[in-house]
């Protein structure tokens, strides 16, 4: 089997949140390649809609030994 390992993460903070705030996390599949998948995120205040954070993560398909491998076609097809 294969797993997905985070190989890159980037965040940009736009506004603060407090412990009592309810936040909304929107996730978008931005890119699918043979060995990697990239997600984009927008985190906002659920009450006001104010944008708090934008972020991206890139994940690589890895085998049990942690070696980067091609993503199985059936899994890649689900993501495309």
Coordinates of C-alpha atoms in Angstrom, one line a residue:
X1 CA 0.0 0.0 0.0
X2 CA 0.9 3.6 -0.2
X3 CA 0.4 6.6 2.1
X4 CA 0.6 10.3 1.7
X5 CA 3.3 12.3 3.5
X6 CA 3.3 16.1 3.8
X7 CA 6.4 17.4 1.9
X8 CA 5.6 21.1 1.9
X9 CA 3.3 23.4 3.9
X10 CA 2.8 27.1 3.6
X11 CA 0.6 29.4 5.7
X12 CA -0.2 33.0 5.6
X13 CA -1.9 34.6 8.6
X14 CA -4.3 37.5 7.7
X15 CA -6.2 38.0 11.0
X16 CA -6.2 36.5 14.5
X17 CA -8.7 34.1 16.0
X18 CA -9.5 33.6 19.7
X19 CA -10.2 30.4 21.6
X20 CA -13.9 31.0 21.6
X21 CA -14.2 31.7 17.8
X22 CA -15.8 29.2 15.6
X23 CA -13.8 28.8 12.4
X24 CA -14.6 27.4 9.0
X25 CA -12.1 25.5 7.0
X26 CA -12.5 25.3 3.2
X27 CA -10.3 22.8 1.4
X28 CA -9.8 22.7 -2.4
X29 CA -7.9 20.1 -4.4
X30 CA -5.5 22.3 -6.4
X31 CA -3.3 19.9 -8.3
X32 CA -2.8 16.1 -8.9
X33 CA 0.3 14.7 -10.3
X34 CA 1.7 11.2 -10.7
X35 CA 3.5 11.4 -7.3
X36 CA 2.0 14.4 -5.5
X37 CA -1.2 16.1 -4.6
X38 CA -1.7 19.8 -3.6
X39 CA -4.5 21.2 -1.4
X40 CA -5.3 24.8 -0.8
X41 CA -7.1 26.0 2.4
X42 CA -9.0 29.1 3.5
X43 CA -9.7 29.4 7.2
X44 CA -12.3 32.0 8.1
X45 CA -14.3 33.2 11.1
X46 CA -17.6 31.4 10.8
X47 CA -19.6 34.3 12.2
X48 CA -18.1 37.2 10.4
X49 CA -16.6 35.5 7.3
X50 CA -13.3 37.3 7.9
X51 CA -10.4 35.5 6.3
X52 CA -8.0 34.3 9.0
X53 CA -5.5 32.1 7.2
X54 CA -4.7 30.9 3.6
X55 CA -2.6 27.8 3.3
X56 CA -1.3 25.1 0.9
X57 CA 0.0 21.6 1.5
X58 CA 1.7 19.3 -0.9
X59 CA 1.7 15.6 -0.2
X60 CA 3.8 12.8 -1.8
X61 CA 2.7 9.3 -2.4
X62 CA 5.1 7.0 -0.4
X63 CA 5.5 3.3 0.2
X64 CA 5.8 1.7 3.6
X65 CA 9.6 2.4 3.6
X66 CA 8.8 6.2 3.0
X67 CA 10.1 6.1 -0.6
X68 CA 8.3 8.3 -3.0
X69 CA 6.3 6.2 -5.5
X70 CA 3.8 6.8 -8.2
X71 CA 0.2 7.1 -6.9
X72 CA -1.9 4.1 -7.8
X73 CA -4.0 4.9 -10.8
X74 CA -7.3 4.1 -9.0
X75 CA -6.5 6.6 -6.2
X76 CA -5.3 9.2 -8.7
X77 CA -8.5 8.8 -10.7
X78 CA -10.6 9.5 -7.6
X79 CA -8.7 12.8 -7.1
X80 CA -8.8 14.0 -10.6

